[in-house]
């Protein structure tokens, strides 16, 4: 049974169809990678799955339960379980790395400051940034900022993570450290759907590649099939 099931998602802006009925399923522990040209609709799809963009049509099922996005409480609970990683990190500039990771634990999960700080530190250690916990985003490299944003998502104990081109905003020499964190998550059984242009990583690590173009899935299958030269 899939942990996340996305059915027939459609989205238009004006008279432009951006998503033309996209369906996909992810099983527990799988990494599925969304590839396709810029403008294909990958980012819009990920945002529709988390209801950051409201789809015109379509359903999402998490662990066999249909998500009712119109119920605020259900939406917020869902977003804790389906974490999102953005290309541009989305960290609070006025908070340290530790507080960026811990703030949701206090305000969303209702943990005490002390417990939240301990949990946040554990997640920061997991992404290898213990020595940087007291730094502000401006004092971190792009790769470090992305690792902190991954730690923030992990702190919420997500069942699934959606990653929207997590290395695209990074200088080439910083991409590897973020891919290494993602590789460790794969190895530890995290379930993920990631849009990326990192073909080498996807070929090596993905269970399945989903190739999108023009708002549709054109092909999906194991990397060896999708990337095989004709
Ligand atoms: P990808 O992630 O594959 O590059 P996107 O989902 O970002 O694709 O974009 C798909 C198309 O939707 C693009 O042509 C983009 O210009 C358009 N688009 C995305 N967001 C909006 C918006 N808020 N208003 C109008 N058009 C949008
Ligand atoms: P670095 O130069 O820091 O090793 P890389 O981009 O080579 O940076 O990769 C960092 C980590 O990301 C690797 O240890 C590996 O786990 C993962 N990775 C990146 N590209 C690939 C790939 N093509 N196949 C498998 N793993 C990869």
Coordinates of N, CA and C and ligand atoms in Angstrom, one line a residue:
X1 N 0.8 -1.2 0.0 CA 0.0 0.0 0.0 C 0.9 1.2 0.0
X2 N 0.5 2.2 -0.8 CA 1.3 3.5 -0.8 C 1.1 4.2 0.5
X3 N 2.1 4.9 0.9 CA 2.0 5.8 2.1 C 1.4 7.1 1.6
X4 N 1.8 7.5 0.4 CA 1.2 8.8 -0.2 C 0.7 8.5 -1.5
X5 N -0.6 8.8 -1.8 CA -1.2 8.6 -3.0 C -1.8 9.9 -3.5
X6 N -1.4 10.3 -4.7 CA -1.8 11.6 -5.3 C -2.6 11.2 -6.6
X7 N -3.8 11.8 -6.6 CA -4.7 11.4 -7.7 C -5.2 12.5 -8.5
X8 N -4.9 12.5 -9.8 CA -5.5 13.4 -10.8 C -5.5 14.9 -10.4
X9 N -4.3 15.3 -10.1 CA -4.1 16.8 -9.7 C -4.1 17.6 -11.0
X10 N -5.0 18.6 -11.0 CA -5.0 19.6 -12.1 C -4.9 21.0 -11.5
X11 N -4.2 21.8 -12.3 CA -4.0 23.2 -11.9 C -3.8 24.0 -13.1
X12 N -4.6 25.1 -13.2 CA -4.4 26.1 -14.3 C -4.2 27.5 -13.7
X13 N -3.4 28.3 -14.4 CA -3.3 29.7 -14.1 C -3.9 30.4 -15.3
X14 N -5.0 31.1 -15.1 CA -5.7 31.7 -16.3 C -6.1 30.6 -17.2
X15 N -5.8 30.7 -18.5 CA -6.2 29.6 -19.4 C -5.0 28.7 -19.7
X16 N -3.9 28.8 -18.8 CA -2.8 27.9 -19.0 C -2.9 26.7 -18.1
X17 N -2.9 25.5 -18.7 CA -2.9 24.3 -17.9 C -1.5 24.0 -17.4
X18 N -1.3 24.0 -16.1 CA 0.1 23.8 -15.6 C 0.2 22.3 -15.2
X19 N -0.8 21.7 -14.6 CA -0.9 20.3 -14.3 C -2.1 19.7 -14.9
X20 N -1.9 18.7 -15.7 CA -3.0 18.1 -16.5 C -3.5 16.8 -16.0
X21 N -3.7 16.6 -14.7 CA -4.1 15.4 -14.2 C -3.0 14.4 -13.9
X22 N -2.3 14.8 -12.8 CA -1.1 14.0 -12.4 C -1.4 13.1 -11.2
X23 N -1.1 11.8 -11.4 CA -1.3 10.8 -10.3 C 0.0 10.1 -10.0
X24 N 0.3 9.8 -8.8 CA 1.5 9.1 -8.4 C 1.3 8.4 -7.0
X25 N 2.1 7.4 -6.8 CA 2.0 6.8 -5.5 C 3.4 6.5 -5.0
X26 N 3.6 6.7 -3.7 CA 4.9 6.4 -3.1 C 4.8 5.4 -1.9
X27 N 5.5 4.4 -1.9 CA 5.5 3.4 -0.8 C 6.5 3.8 0.2
X28 N 6.3 3.3 1.4 CA 7.2 3.6 2.6 C 8.6 3.3 2.2
X29 N 9.5 4.2 2.5 CA 10.9 4.0 2.3 C 11.4 4.3 0.9
X30 N 10.5 4.7 0.0 CA 10.9 4.9 -1.4 C 11.4 6.3 -1.6
X31 N 12.4 6.5 -2.5 CA 12.8 7.8 -3.0 C 12.3 7.8 -4.4
X32 N 11.4 8.7 -4.7 CA 11.0 8.9 -6.1 C 11.4 10.3 -6.5
X33 N 12.0 10.4 -7.7 CA 12.6 11.6 -8.2 C 11.8 12.2 -9.4
X34 N 11.4 13.4 -9.3 CA 10.7 14.1 -10.4 C 11.7 14.8 -11.2
X35 N 11.8 14.5 -12.5 CA 12.7 15.2 -13.4 C 11.8 15.8 -14.6
X36 N 12.5 16.6 -15.3 CA 11.8 17.2 -16.5 C 12.2 18.6 -16.7
X37 N 12.0 19.2 -17.8 CA 12.5 20.5 -18.1 C 11.9 21.6 -17.2
X38 N 12.6 22.7 -17.1 CA 12.1 23.8 -16.3 C 10.7 24.2 -16.9
X39 N 9.8 24.5 -16.0 CA 8.4 24.8 -16.4 C 7.5 23.6 -16.6
X40 N 8.0 22.4 -16.4 CA 7.2 21.2 -16.6 C 6.1 21.1 -15.6
X41 N 6.2 21.8 -14.4 CA 5.2 21.7 -13.4 C 5.6 21.0 -12.1
X42 N 6.9 20.6 -12.0 CA 7.3 19.8 -10.9 C 7.1 20.6 -9.6
X43 N 7.5 21.8 -9.5 CA 7.3 22.6 -8.3 C 5.8 22.8 -8.0
X44 N 5.0 23.1 -9.0 CA 3.6 23.3 -8.7 C 3.0 22.0 -8.2
X45 N 3.4 20.9 -8.7 CA 2.9 19.6 -8.2 C 3.2 19.4 -6.8
X46 N 4.5 19.6 -6.4 CA 4.9 19.4 -5.0 C 4.1 20.4 -4.1
X47 N 3.9 21.6 -4.6 CA 3.2 22.6 -3.7 C 1.7 22.2 -3.6
X48 N 1.1 21.6 -4.7 CA -0.2 21.1 -4.6 C -0.4 20.0 -3.6
X49 N 0.7 19.1 -3.6 CA 0.6 18.0 -2.7 C 0.6 18.4 -1.2
X50 N 1.2 19.6 -0.9 CA 1.2 20.1 0.4 C 0.2 21.3 0.6
X51 N -0.6 21.5 -0.5 CA -1.7 22.5 -0.4 C -1.2 23.9 -0.2
X52 N 0.1 24.1 -0.6 CA 0.7 25.5 -0.6 C 0.1 26.2 -1.8
X53 N -0.1 25.4 -2.8 CA -0.9 25.8 -4.0 C -2.2 25.0 -4.0
X54 N -3.3 25.7 -4.2 CA -4.6 25.0 -4.1 C -4.9 24.4 -5.5
X55 N -4.9 23.1 -5.6 CA -5.2 22.5 -6.9 C -6.7 22.8 -7.3
X56 N -6.9 22.8 -8.6 CA -8.3 22.9 -9.1 C -9.1 21.6 -8.9
X57 N -8.3 20.6 -8.9 CA -8.9 19.2 -8.8 C -7.9 18.3 -8.3
X58 N -8.3 17.2 -7.7 CA -7.4 16.2 -7.3 C -7.5 15.8 -5.8
X59 N -7.0 14.6 -5.5 CA -7.1 14.2 -4.1 C -5.7 13.7 -3.6
X60 N -5.5 13.7 -2.3 CA -4.3 13.2 -1.8 C -4.7 12.3 -0.6
X61 N -4.0 11.1 -0.6 CA -4.3 10.1 0.5 C -3.0 9.9 1.2
X62 N -3.1 10.0 2.5 CA -1.9 9.7 3.4 C -2.2 8.5 4.2
X63 N -1.4 7.5 4.1 CA -1.6 6.2 4.8 C -3.1 5.8 4.7
X64 N -3.6 5.8 3.5 CA -4.9 5.3 3.2 C -6.1 6.2 3.6
X65 N -5.8 7.4 4.2 CA -6.8 8.3 4.6 C -6.8 9.5 3.6
X66 N -8.0 9.8 3.1 CA -8.1 11.0 2.2 C -8.0 12.3 3.0
X67 N -7.1 13.1 2.5 CA -6.9 14.4 3.3 C -7.9 15.4 2.9
X68 N -8.6 15.9 3.9 CA -9.5 17.0 3.7 C -8.9 18.4 4.0
X69 N -8.4 19.0 2.9 CA -7.5 20.2 3.0 C -8.4 21.4 3.5
X70 N -9.7 21.3 3.4 CA -10.5 22.5 3.8 C -10.6 22.6 5.3
X71 N -10.2 21.5 6.0 CA -10.2 21.6 7.4 C -8.9 22.1 7.9
X72 N -8.8 23.3 8.5 CA -7.6 23.9 8.9 C -6.7 22.9 9.8
X73 N -7.4 22.4 10.8 CA -6.6 21.5 11.7 C -6.0 20.3 11.0
X74 N -6.8 19.7 10.1 CA -6.3 18.6 9.4 C -5.2 19.0 8.5
X75 N -5.3 20.1 7.8 CA -4.2 20.6 6.9 C -2.9 20.8 7.7
X76 N -3.0 21.4 8.9 CA -1.8 21.6 9.7 C -1.2 20.3 10.2
X77 N -2.0 19.4 10.6 CA -1.5 18.1 11.0 C -0.8 17.4 9.9
X78 N -1.5 17.5 8.7 CA -0.9 16.9 7.5 C 0.5 17.4 7.2
X79 N 0.6 18.8 7.3 CA 1.9 19.4 6.9 C 3.0 19.0 7.8
X80 N 2.7 18.7 9.1 CA 3.7 18.1 10.0 C 4.2 16.8 9.5
X81 N 3.3 16.0 8.9 CA 3.6 14.7 8.5 C 4.2 14.6 7.1
X82 N 4.0 15.6 6.3 CA 4.5 15.7 5.0 C 5.4 17.0 4.9
X83 N 6.7 16.8 5.3 CA 7.6 18.0 5.3 C 8.0 18.5 4.0
X84 N 8.3 19.7 3.9 CA 8.6 20.3 2.6 C 10.0 21.0 2.7
X85 N 10.8 20.7 1.7 CA 12.1 21.4 1.6 C 12.2 22.2 0.4
X86 N 12.5 23.5 0.5 CA 12.4 24.4 -0.6 C 13.8 24.7 -1.2
X87 N 13.8 25.1 -2.4 CA 15.1 25.5 -3.1 C 15.8 26.6 -2.3
X88 N 15.1 27.6 -1.8 CA 15.7 28.7 -1.1 C 15.6 28.7 0.4
X89 N 15.5 27.5 1.0 CA 15.7 27.2 2.4 C 14.5 27.7 3.3
X90 N 14.0 28.9 3.1 CA 12.9 29.4 3.9 C 13.2 29.5 5.4
X91 N 14.4 29.9 5.8 CA 14.8 30.0 7.2 C 14.4 31.4 7.7
X92 N 14.2 31.5 9.0 CA 14.0 32.9 9.6 C 15.4 33.5 9.8
X93 N 15.7 34.6 9.3 CA 17.0 35.3 9.3 C 17.3 35.7 10.8
X94 N 16.3 36.0 11.6 CA 16.6 36.6 12.9 C 16.7 35.5 14.0
X95 N 16.6 34.3 13.5 CA 16.7 33.2 14.5 C 18.0 32.4 14.2
X96 N 18.6 31.9 15.3 CA 19.8 31.0 15.1 C 19.3 29.7 14.4
X97 N 20.3 28.9 14.0 CA 20.0 27.6 13.4 C 19.2 26.8 14.4
X98 N 19.6 26.8 15.7 CA 19.0 26.0 16.7 C 17.5 26.4 16.8
X99 N 17.3 27.7 16.9 CA 15.9 28.2 17.0 C 15.1 28.0 15.8
X100 N 15.7 28.1 14.6 CA 15.0 27.7 13.4 C 14.4 26.3 13.4
X101 N 15.2 25.4 14.0 CA 14.8 24.0 14.0 C 13.8 23.8 15.2
X102 N 14.0 24.5 16.3 CA 13.2 24.3 17.5 C 11.9 25.0 17.5
X103 N 11.7 26.1 16.8 CA 10.6 27.0 16.9 C 9.2 26.2 16.7
X104 N 9.3 25.4 15.6 CA 8.1 24.6 15.3 C 7.7 23.6 16.4
X105 N 8.7 23.1 17.1 CA 8.5 22.2 18.1 C 7.8 22.8 19.3
X106 N 8.1 24.1 19.6 CA 7.5 24.8 20.6 C 6.0 25.2 20.2
X107 N 6.0 25.9 19.0 CA 4.7 26.5 18.6 C 3.7 25.5 18.0
X108 N 4.2 24.5 17.3 CA 3.3 23.6 16.6 C 3.1 22.4 17.5
X109 N 4.2 21.8 18.0 CA 4.0 20.6 18.8 C 3.8 20.8 20.3
X110 N 4.0 22.1 20.7 CA 3.7 22.4 22.1 C 4.7 21.9 23.1
X111 N 6.0 21.6 22.6 CA 7.0 21.2 23.5 C 7.5 22.3 24.3
X112 N 8.1 22.0 25.5 CA 8.8 23.0 26.3 C 10.0 23.5 25.6
X113 N 10.5 24.7 25.9 CA 11.6 25.2 25.3 C 12.8 24.3 25.4
X114 N 13.0 23.8 26.6 CA 14.1 22.9 26.9 C 14.1 21.6 26.0
X115 N 12.9 21.0 26.0 CA 12.8 19.8 25.3 C 13.0 20.0 23.8
X116 N 12.4 21.2 23.3 CA 12.5 21.5 21.9 C 14.0 21.8 21.5
X117 N 14.7 22.4 22.4 CA 16.1 22.7 22.2 C 16.9 21.4 22.1
X118 N 16.6 20.5 22.9 CA 17.3 19.2 22.9 C 17.1 18.4 21.6
X119 N 15.8 18.4 21.3 CA 15.4 17.7 20.0 C 16.0 18.4 18.8
X120 N 16.0 19.7 18.8 CA 16.5 20.5 17.7 C 18.0 20.2 17.6
X121 N 18.7 20.1 18.7 CA 20.1 19.9 18.7 C 20.4 18.5 18.1
X122 N 19.6 17.5 18.5 CA 19.8 16.2 18.0 C 19.7 16.1 16.4
X123 N 18.7 16.9 15.9 CA 18.5 16.9 14.5 C 19.6 17.6 13.8
X124 N 20.1 18.7 14.4 CA 21.3 19.4 13.9 C 22.5 18.6 13.8
X125 N 22.7 17.8 14.9 CA 23.8 16.8 14.9 C 23.7 15.8 13.7
X126 N 22.4 15.4 13.5 CA 22.2 14.4 12.4 C 22.6 14.9 11.1
X127 N 22.5 16.2 10.8 CA 22.9 16.8 9.6 C 24.3 17.3 9.6
X128 N 25.0 17.0 10.7 CA 26.5 17.3 10.9 C 26.8 18.8 11.1
X129 N 25.9 19.5 11.8 CA 26.2 20.9 12.0 C 26.1 21.4 13.5
X130 N 26.5 20.5 14.4 CA 26.5 20.7 15.8 C 27.2 22.1 16.1
X131 N 28.4 22.2 15.5 CA 29.2 23.4 15.8 C 28.6 24.7 15.3
X132 N 27.6 24.6 14.5 CA 26.9 25.8 13.9 C 25.6 26.1 14.5
X133 N 25.2 25.4 15.5 CA 23.8 25.5 16.0 C 23.5 27.0 16.4
X134 N 24.5 27.7 16.9 CA 24.3 29.0 17.4 C 24.4 30.1 16.3
X135 N 24.7 29.7 15.1 CA 24.9 30.6 14.0 C 23.5 31.1 13.4
X136 N 23.5 32.3 12.9 CA 22.4 32.8 12.2 C 22.5 32.4 10.7
X137 N 21.4 32.4 10.0 CA 21.5 32.0 8.5 C 22.5 32.8 7.8
X138 N 22.7 34.1 8.0 CA 23.7 34.9 7.3 C 25.1 34.4 7.5
X139 N 25.3 33.6 8.6 CA 26.6 33.1 8.9 C 26.9 31.7 8.4
X140 N 25.9 31.2 7.7 CA 26.0 29.8 7.1 C 26.1 29.9 5.6
X141 N 26.8 28.8 5.1 CA 26.8 28.7 3.6 C 25.5 28.2 3.2
X142 N 25.2 28.3 1.8 CA 24.0 27.7 1.3 C 23.8 26.3 1.6
X143 N 24.8 25.5 1.5 CA 24.7 24.1 1.9 C 24.3 23.9 3.3
X144 N 24.9 24.7 4.2 CA 24.6 24.5 5.6 C 23.2 25.0 5.9
X145 N 22.7 26.0 5.2 CA 21.3 26.5 5.4 C 20.4 25.4 4.9
X146 N 20.7 24.7 3.8 CA 19.8 23.7 3.4 C 19.8 22.5 4.4
X147 N 20.9 22.2 4.9 CA 21.0 21.1 5.9 C 20.2 21.5 7.2
X148 N 20.2 22.8 7.6 CA 19.4 23.2 8.7 C 17.9 23.1 8.3
X149 N 17.5 23.4 7.1 CA 16.1 23.4 6.8 C 15.7 21.9 6.7
X150 N 16.6 21.0 6.4 CA 16.3 19.6 6.4 C 16.1 19.1 7.9
X151 N 17.0 19.6 8.7 CA 16.9 19.3 10.2 C 15.5 19.8 10.7
X152 N 15.1 21.0 10.3 CA 13.8 21.5 10.8 C 12.7 20.6 10.4
X153 N 12.7 20.1 9.1 CA 11.6 19.2 8.7 C 11.7 17.9 9.5
X154 N 12.9 17.4 9.7 CA 13.0 16.1 10.4 C 12.5 16.2 11.8
X155 N 12.7 17.4 12.4 CA 12.3 17.6 13.8 C 10.8 17.3 14.0
X156 N 10.0 17.5 13.0 CA 8.6 17.3 13.1 C 8.2 15.8 12.9
X157 N 9.2 15.0 12.7 CA 8.9 13.5 12.5 C 8.1 13.2 11.3
X158 N 8.4 13.7 10.2 CA 7.6 13.6 9.0 C 7.5 12.1 8.6
X159 N 6.4 11.7 8.0 CA 6.3 10.4 7.4 C 6.8 10.4 5.9
X160 N 6.7 11.6 5.3 CA 7.1 11.8 3.9 C 7.8 13.1 3.8
X161 N 8.8 13.2 3.0 CA 9.4 14.6 2.7 C 9.3 14.9 1.2
X162 N 8.9 16.1 0.9 CA 8.8 16.6 -0.4 C 10.0 17.6 -0.6
X163 N 10.8 17.4 -1.6 CA 12.0 18.3 -1.7 C 11.9 18.9 -3.1
X164 N 11.9 20.2 -3.1 CA 11.8 21.0 -4.4 C 13.1 21.5 -4.8
X165 N 13.8 20.8 -5.6 CA 15.1 21.2 -6.1 C 16.0 21.7 -5.0
X166 N 16.3 20.9 -4.0 CA 17.0 21.3 -2.8 C 18.4 21.8 -3.0
X167 N 19.0 21.4 -4.2 CA 20.4 21.8 -4.4 C 20.5 22.9 -5.5
X168 N 19.4 23.3 -6.1 CA 19.5 24.2 -7.3 C 20.0 25.6 -7.0
X169 N 19.9 26.0 -5.7 CA 20.3 27.4 -5.4 C 21.8 27.4 -4.9
X170 N 22.4 26.2 -4.9 CA 23.7 26.1 -4.3 C 24.9 26.2 -5.3
X171 N 26.0 26.8 -4.9 CA 27.2 26.7 -5.7 C 27.6 25.2 -5.8
X172 N 28.2 24.8 -7.0 CA 28.5 23.4 -7.2 C 29.2 22.7 -6.1
X173 N 30.1 23.4 -5.5 CA 31.0 22.7 -4.5 C 30.2 22.4 -3.2
X174 N 28.9 23.0 -3.1 CA 28.1 22.8 -1.9 C 27.0 21.8 -2.1
X175 N 26.9 21.3 -3.3 CA 25.8 20.4 -3.6 C 26.0 19.0 -2.9
X176 N 27.2 18.6 -2.9 CA 27.6 17.2 -2.4 C 27.2 17.1 -1.0
X177 N 27.4 18.1 -0.1 CA 27.1 17.9 1.3 C 25.6 17.8 1.6
X178 N 24.7 18.4 0.7 CA 23.3 18.3 0.9 C 22.8 16.9 0.3
X179 N 23.4 16.5 -0.8 CA 23.1 15.2 -1.4 C 23.5 14.1 -0.4
X180 N 24.6 14.3 0.3 CA 25.0 13.3 1.3 C 24.0 13.1 2.4
X181 N 23.4 14.3 2.9 CA 22.4 14.2 3.9 C 21.1 13.5 3.4
X182 N 20.8 13.8 2.1 CA 19.6 13.1 1.5 C 19.9 11.6 1.4
X183 N 21.1 11.3 1.0 CA 21.5 9.9 0.9 C 21.3 9.1 2.2
X184 N 21.7 9.8 3.3 CA 21.6 9.2 4.6 C 20.1 9.0 5.0
X185 N 19.3 9.9 4.6 CA 17.9 9.8 4.9 C 17.3 8.6 4.1
X186 N 17.7 8.4 2.8 CA 17.3 7.3 2.0 C 17.7 6.0 2.8
X187 N 19.0 6.0 3.2 CA 19.5 4.8 3.8 C 18.8 4.5 5.1
X188 N 18.2 5.5 5.8 CA 17.5 5.3 7.0 C 16.0 5.1 6.8
X189 N 15.6 4.9 5.6 CA 14.2 4.5 5.3 C 13.2 5.7 5.2
X190 N 13.7 6.9 5.1 CA 12.7 8.0 4.9 C 12.1 7.9 3.5
X191 N 10.8 8.3 3.5 CA 10.0 8.3 2.2 C 10.1 9.7 1.6
X192 N 10.5 9.7 0.3 CA 10.7 11.1 -0.2 C 10.3 11.2 -1.7
X193 N 9.8 12.4 -2.0 CA 9.5 12.8 -3.4 C 10.4 14.0 -3.7
X194 N 11.3 13.9 -4.6 CA 12.2 15.0 -4.8 C 12.3 15.5 -6.3
X195 N 12.1 16.8 -6.5 CA 12.4 17.3 -7.8 C 13.8 17.7 -7.8
X196 N 14.6 17.3 -8.9 CA 16.0 17.6 -8.9 C 16.5 17.5 -10.4
X197 N 17.6 18.2 -10.6 CA 18.3 18.0 -11.9 C 19.6 17.2 -11.7
X198 N 19.8 16.6 -10.4 CA 21.0 15.9 -10.2 C 20.8 14.4 -10.7
X199 N 21.1 14.3 -12.0 CA 20.8 13.0 -12.6 C 21.7 11.8 -12.1
X200 N 23.0 12.1 -11.8 CA 23.9 11.1 -11.3 C 23.4 10.5 -9.9
X201 N 23.0 11.5 -9.1 CA 22.5 11.1 -7.7 C 21.2 10.3 -7.9
X202 N 20.3 10.7 -8.8 CA 19.0 10.1 -9.0 C 19.2 8.7 -9.6
X203 N 20.1 8.6 -10.5 CA 20.4 7.3 -11.1 C 20.8 6.3 -10.0
X204 N 21.7 6.8 -9.1 CA 22.3 5.9 -8.1 C 21.3 5.6 -6.9
X205 N 20.5 6.6 -6.6 CA 19.7 6.5 -5.3 C 18.2 6.3 -5.5
X206 N 17.6 6.7 -6.6 CA 16.2 6.7 -6.7 C 15.6 5.3 -6.9
X207 N 14.5 5.0 -6.3 CA 13.7 3.8 -6.6 C 13.0 3.9 -8.0
X208 N 12.6 5.1 -8.2 CA 11.8 5.4 -9.4 C 12.0 6.8 -9.9
X209 N 12.1 7.0 -11.2 CA 12.2 8.3 -11.8 C 10.8 8.6 -12.4
X210 N 10.3 9.8 -12.2 CA 9.1 10.3 -12.8 C 9.4 11.4 -13.7
X211 N 9.2 11.2 -15.0 CA 9.6 12.2 -16.0 C 8.4 13.0 -16.4
X212 N 8.4 14.3 -16.0 CA 7.3 15.2 -16.3 C 7.6 16.2 -17.5
X213 N 6.6 16.5 -18.3 CA 6.8 17.5 -19.3 C 5.4 18.1 -19.5
X214 N 5.4 19.4 -19.6 CA 4.2 20.1 -20.0 C 3.0 19.7 -19.1
X215 N 3.2 19.6 -17.8 CA 2.1 19.3 -16.8 C 1.6 17.9 -16.8
X216 N 2.4 17.0 -17.4 CA 2.0 15.6 -17.4 C 3.2 14.7 -17.1
X217 N 2.9 13.5 -16.6 CA 3.9 12.5 -16.4 C 4.0 11.7 -17.8
X218 N 5.1 11.8 -18.4 CA 5.3 11.1 -19.7 C 5.8 9.7 -19.5
X219 N 6.6 9.5 -18.5 CA 7.2 8.2 -18.3 C 7.6 8.0 -16.8
X220 N 7.4 6.8 -16.3 CA 8.0 6.6 -15.0 C 8.5 5.2 -14.8
X221 N 9.6 5.0 -14.1 CA 10.1 3.7 -13.9 C 11.5 3.7 -13.2
X222 N 12.1 2.6 -13.1 CA 13.4 2.5 -12.4 C 14.4 3.3 -13.2
X223 N 15.4 3.9 -12.5 CA 16.4 4.8 -13.2 C 17.0 4.1 -14.4
X224 N 17.3 2.8 -14.3 CA 18.0 2.1 -15.4 C 17.1 2.1 -16.7
X225 N 15.8 2.1 -16.5 CA 14.9 2.2 -17.7 C 14.8 3.6 -18.2
X226 N 14.6 4.6 -17.3 CA 14.3 5.9 -17.7 C 15.6 6.6 -18.4
X227 N 16.8 6.3 -17.8 CA 18.0 6.9 -18.2 C 18.7 6.1 -19.3
X228 N 18.2 4.9 -19.6 CA 18.9 4.1 -20.6 C 18.9 4.8 -22.0
X229 N 20.1 4.8 -22.6 CA 20.1 5.4 -23.9 C 19.5 4.5 -25.0
X230 N 18.7 5.0 -25.9 CA 18.0 4.2 -26.9 C 19.0 3.4 -27.8
Ligands
LIG1 P1 9.1 23.4 -12.8 O1 9.2 23.2 -11.3 O2 9.0 22.1 -13.5 O3 10.2 24.2 -13.3 P2 6.8 25.1 -12.2 O4 5.8 24.2 -11.5 O5 7.7 26.0 -11.4 O6 7.7 24.1 -13.1 O7 6.1 25.9 -13.3 C1 5.2 25.4 -14.3 C2 4.6 26.5 -15.0 O8 3.7 27.2 -14.2 C3 5.6 27.6 -15.5 O9 5.3 27.9 -16.9 C4 5.3 28.7 -14.6 O10 5.6 29.9 -15.3 C5 3.9 28.6 -14.3 N1 3.5 29.1 -13.0 C6 4.0 28.7 -11.8 N2 3.5 29.4 -10.8 C7 2.6 30.3 -11.3 C8 1.8 31.3 -10.8 N3 1.7 31.6 -9.5 N4 1.1 32.1 -11.7 C9 1.2 31.8 -13.0 N5 2.0 30.9 -13.6 C10 2.7 30.1 -12.7
LIG2 P1 31.5 15.3 -2.5 O1 32.6 15.8 -3.5 O2 31.4 16.1 -1.3 O3 31.7 13.8 -2.3 P2 29.4 14.6 -4.3 O4 28.5 15.4 -5.1 O5 30.3 13.7 -5.0 O6 30.2 15.5 -3.3 O7 28.5 13.6 -3.4 C1 28.3 13.8 -2.0 C2 27.5 12.6 -1.6 O8 26.2 12.6 -2.3 C3 28.2 11.3 -1.9 O9 28.8 10.8 -0.7 C4 27.0 10.4 -2.2 O10 26.5 9.8 -1.1 C5 26.0 11.3 -2.8 N1 26.0 11.3 -4.2 C6 26.2 12.4 -5.0 N2 26.2 12.0 -6.3 C7 26.0 10.7 -6.3 C8 25.9 9.7 -7.3 N3 26.1 9.9 -8.6 N4 25.7 8.4 -6.9 C9 25.6 8.1 -5.6 N5 25.7 9.0 -4.6 C10 25.9 10.2 -4.9

